[in-house]
């Protein structure tokens, strides 16, 4: 199925997008809100039901991500192929 991709660095726009329903959220671990808090925490606090749909982007995948207890982590650079694979998995209900 086709997906609409929305890219934003603004927390309020991101909250509006999440409120409209999403299949997947790809978020940088390093991204911060204007107040300095982790961007993903603001989104999680507003929509805890979407935590399982998050995939994090990091410079290097932390060792703890291999435990399977946290959100999946992809490493930079993020390519079109990597994003396409994430969307395919999201569409398959993984």
Coordinates of N, CA and C in Angstrom, one line a residue:
X1 N 0.8 -1.2 0.0 CA 0.0 0.0 0.0 C 0.9 1.2 0.0
X2 N 0.4 2.3 -0.6 CA 1.2 3.5 -0.6 C 1.2 4.2 0.8
X3 N 2.2 4.9 1.1 CA 2.3 5.6 2.3 C 2.5 7.1 2.0
X4 N 2.0 7.9 2.9 CA 2.3 9.3 2.9 C 3.4 9.6 3.9
X5 N 4.4 10.3 3.5 CA 5.5 10.6 4.3 C 5.5 12.1 4.7
X6 N 5.5 12.3 6.0 CA 5.5 13.7 6.6 C 6.8 13.9 7.3
X7 N 7.6 14.9 6.9 CA 8.8 15.2 7.6 C 8.7 16.5 8.4
X8 N 9.0 16.5 9.7 CA 8.9 17.7 10.5 C 10.0 17.7 11.5
X9 N 10.4 18.9 11.9 CA 11.3 19.1 13.0 C 10.7 20.0 14.0
X10 N 9.4 20.2 13.9 CA 8.6 21.0 14.8 C 7.7 20.1 15.7
X11 N 7.8 20.2 17.0 CA 7.1 19.3 17.9 C 5.6 19.5 17.7
X12 N 5.1 20.7 17.5 CA 3.6 20.9 17.4 C 3.1 20.3 16.1
X13 N 3.8 20.4 15.1 CA 3.4 19.8 13.8 C 3.4 18.3 13.9
X14 N 4.5 17.8 14.6 CA 4.6 16.3 14.8 C 3.4 15.8 15.6
X15 N 3.0 16.5 16.7 CA 1.9 16.1 17.5 C 0.6 16.1 16.7
X16 N 0.4 17.1 15.8 CA -0.8 17.1 14.9 C -0.8 15.9 14.0
X17 N 0.4 15.5 13.4 CA 0.5 14.4 12.5 C 0.1 13.1 13.3
X18 N 0.7 12.9 14.5 CA 0.4 11.7 15.3 C -1.1 11.6 15.6
X19 N -1.7 12.7 15.9 CA -3.1 12.7 16.2 C -4.0 12.2 15.0
X20 N -3.5 12.4 13.8 CA -4.2 12.0 12.6 C -4.1 10.5 12.3
X21 N -3.2 9.8 13.1 CA -3.0 8.4 12.9 C -1.8 8.1 12.0
X22 N -0.9 7.2 12.4 CA 0.3 6.9 11.7 C 0.6 5.4 11.7
X23 N 1.3 4.9 10.7 CA 1.7 3.5 10.7 C 3.1 3.3 11.3
X24 N 3.9 4.4 11.2 CA 5.3 4.3 11.6 C 5.8 5.7 11.9
X25 N 6.7 5.8 12.9 CA 7.3 7.0 13.3 C 8.8 6.8 13.3
X26 N 9.6 7.5 12.4 CA 11.0 7.4 12.4 C 11.5 8.7 13.0
X27 N 12.3 8.5 14.1 CA 12.7 9.7 14.9 C 14.1 9.6 15.3
X28 N 14.8 10.7 15.2 CA 16.2 10.8 15.6 C 16.3 10.7 17.2
X29 N 17.2 9.9 17.7 CA 17.4 9.9 19.1 C 18.0 11.2 19.7
X30 N 18.7 11.9 18.9 CA 19.4 13.1 19.3 C 18.5 14.3 19.2
X31 N 17.4 14.2 18.5 CA 16.6 15.4 18.3 C 16.0 15.9 19.6
X32 N 16.0 17.2 19.8 CA 15.5 17.8 21.0 C 14.3 18.8 20.7
X33 N 13.4 19.0 21.7 CA 12.4 20.0 21.5 C 13.1 21.4 21.8
X34 N 12.3 22.4 21.6 CA 12.9 23.7 21.8 C 13.2 23.9 23.3
X35 N 12.6 23.2 24.2 CA 12.9 23.3 25.6 C 14.0 22.4 26.0
X36 N 14.6 21.6 25.1 CA 15.7 20.7 25.4 C 15.4 19.3 25.7
X37 N 14.1 18.9 25.9 CA 13.8 17.5 26.2 C 13.9 16.7 24.9
X38 N 14.1 15.4 25.1 CA 14.1 14.5 23.9 C 12.8 14.6 23.2
X39 N 12.9 14.8 21.9 CA 11.7 14.9 21.0 C 10.8 13.7 21.1
X40 N 11.4 12.5 21.1 CA 10.5 11.3 21.1 C 9.8 11.2 22.4
X41 N 10.3 11.7 23.5 CA 9.6 11.7 24.8 C 8.4 12.5 24.8
X42 N 8.4 13.7 24.2 CA 7.3 14.5 24.1 C 6.2 13.8 23.3
X43 N 6.6 13.1 22.2 CA 5.6 12.4 21.4 C 5.1 11.2 22.1
X44 N 5.9 10.5 22.8 CA 5.4 9.3 23.6 C 4.5 9.8 24.7
X45 N 4.8 10.9 25.4 CA 3.9 11.3 26.5 C 2.5 11.7 25.9
X46 N 2.5 12.3 24.7 CA 1.2 12.7 24.1 C 0.5 11.5 23.6
X47 N 1.2 10.5 23.1 CA 0.6 9.3 22.4 C 1.3 8.0 22.8
X48 N 1.1 7.6 24.1 CA 1.8 6.4 24.5 C 1.4 5.2 23.7
X49 N 0.2 5.2 23.1 CA -0.2 4.0 22.3 C 0.6 3.8 21.1
X50 N 1.4 4.8 20.7 CA 2.2 4.7 19.5 C 3.6 4.3 19.7
X51 N 4.0 4.0 20.9 CA 5.4 3.7 21.2 C 5.9 2.5 20.4
X52 N 5.1 1.5 20.2 CA 5.5 0.3 19.4 C 5.7 0.6 17.9
X53 N 5.3 1.8 17.5 CA 5.4 2.2 16.1 C 6.7 3.0 15.8
X54 N 7.5 3.3 16.9 CA 8.6 4.1 16.7 C 9.8 3.3 16.3
X55 N 10.7 3.9 15.4 CA 12.0 3.4 15.0 C 12.9 4.6 15.2
X56 N 14.0 4.4 15.9 CA 14.9 5.4 16.1 C 16.1 5.5 15.1
X57 N 16.6 6.7 14.9 CA 17.7 6.9 14.0 C 18.9 7.3 15.0
X58 N 20.0 6.6 14.9 CA 21.2 6.9 15.7 C 22.4 6.9 14.9
X59 N 23.5 7.6 15.4 CA 24.8 7.6 14.7 C 25.3 6.2 14.8
X60 N 25.1 5.5 15.9 CA 25.6 4.1 16.1 C 24.5 3.4 16.9
X61 N 24.1 2.2 16.6 CA 23.1 1.5 17.3 C 23.6 1.1 18.7
X62 N 22.9 1.5 19.8 CA 23.4 1.1 21.1 C 23.3 -0.4 21.3
X63 N 24.2 -0.9 22.1 CA 24.2 -2.4 22.4 C 22.9 -2.8 23.0
X64 N 22.2 -2.0 23.8 CA 21.0 -2.4 24.4 C 19.9 -2.6 23.4
X65 N 20.0 -2.0 22.2 CA 18.9 -2.2 21.3 C 18.8 -3.6 20.8
X66 N 19.8 -4.4 20.9 CA 19.8 -5.8 20.5 C 18.9 -6.7 21.4
X67 N 18.6 -6.2 22.6 CA 17.9 -6.9 23.6 C 16.4 -7.2 23.1
X68 N 15.9 -6.3 22.2 CA 14.6 -6.5 21.7 C 13.6 -5.8 22.7
X69 N 14.0 -5.2 23.8 CA 13.1 -4.6 24.7 C 12.7 -3.2 24.3
X70 N 13.6 -2.5 23.6 CA 13.3 -1.1 23.2 C 12.8 -1.0 21.8
X71 N 12.6 0.2 21.3 CA 12.2 0.4 19.9 C 13.4 0.1 19.0
X72 N 13.1 -0.4 17.8 CA 14.1 -0.7 16.8 C 15.0 0.6 16.5
X73 N 16.3 0.3 16.2 CA 17.2 1.4 16.0 C 17.8 1.2 14.6
X74 N 17.8 2.2 13.8 CA 18.6 2.1 12.5 C 19.7 3.1 12.6
X75 N 20.8 2.8 11.9 CA 22.0 3.7 11.9 C 22.0 4.7 10.8
X76 N 22.6 5.8 11.0 CA 22.9 6.8 9.9 C 24.0 6.2 9.1
X77 N 24.0 6.5 7.8 CA 23.1 7.3 7.1 C 21.8 6.5 6.7
X78 N 20.7 7.2 6.8 CA 19.4 6.5 6.5 C 19.2 6.7 5.0
X79 N 19.0 5.6 4.3 CA 18.8 5.6 2.8 C 17.4 5.4 2.5
X80 N 17.1 5.7 1.3 CA 15.7 5.4 0.7 C 15.3 4.0 0.9
X81 N 16.3 3.1 0.6 CA 16.1 1.6 0.7 C 15.7 1.2 2.2
X82 N 16.4 1.8 3.2 CA 16.2 1.5 4.6 C 14.8 2.0 4.9
X83 N 14.4 3.2 4.6 CA 13.0 3.7 4.9 C 12.0 2.8 4.2
X84 N 12.2 2.4 2.9 CA 11.3 1.6 2.2 C 11.1 0.3 2.9
X85 N 12.2 -0.3 3.4 CA 12.1 -1.6 4.2 C 11.2 -1.4 5.4
X86 N 11.4 -0.3 6.1 CA 10.7 0.0 7.4 C 9.2 0.1 7.0
X87 N 8.9 0.8 6.0 CA 7.4 0.9 5.6 C 6.8 -0.4 5.2
X88 N 7.7 -1.3 4.5 CA 7.1 -2.6 4.1 C 6.8 -3.4 5.4
X89 N 7.7 -3.4 6.3 CA 7.5 -4.1 7.6 C 6.3 -3.6 8.3
X90 N 6.1 -2.2 8.3 CA 4.9 -1.6 9.0 C 3.7 -2.0 8.3
X91 N 3.7 -2.1 7.0 CA 2.5 -2.5 6.2 C 2.2 -4.0 6.4
X92 N 3.2 -4.8 6.8 CA 3.0 -6.2 7.0 C 2.5 -6.5 8.4
X93 N 2.4 -5.4 9.2 CA 1.9 -5.6 10.6 C 3.0 -6.0 11.6
X94 N 4.3 -5.8 11.2 CA 5.4 -6.2 12.1 C 5.6 -5.2 13.1

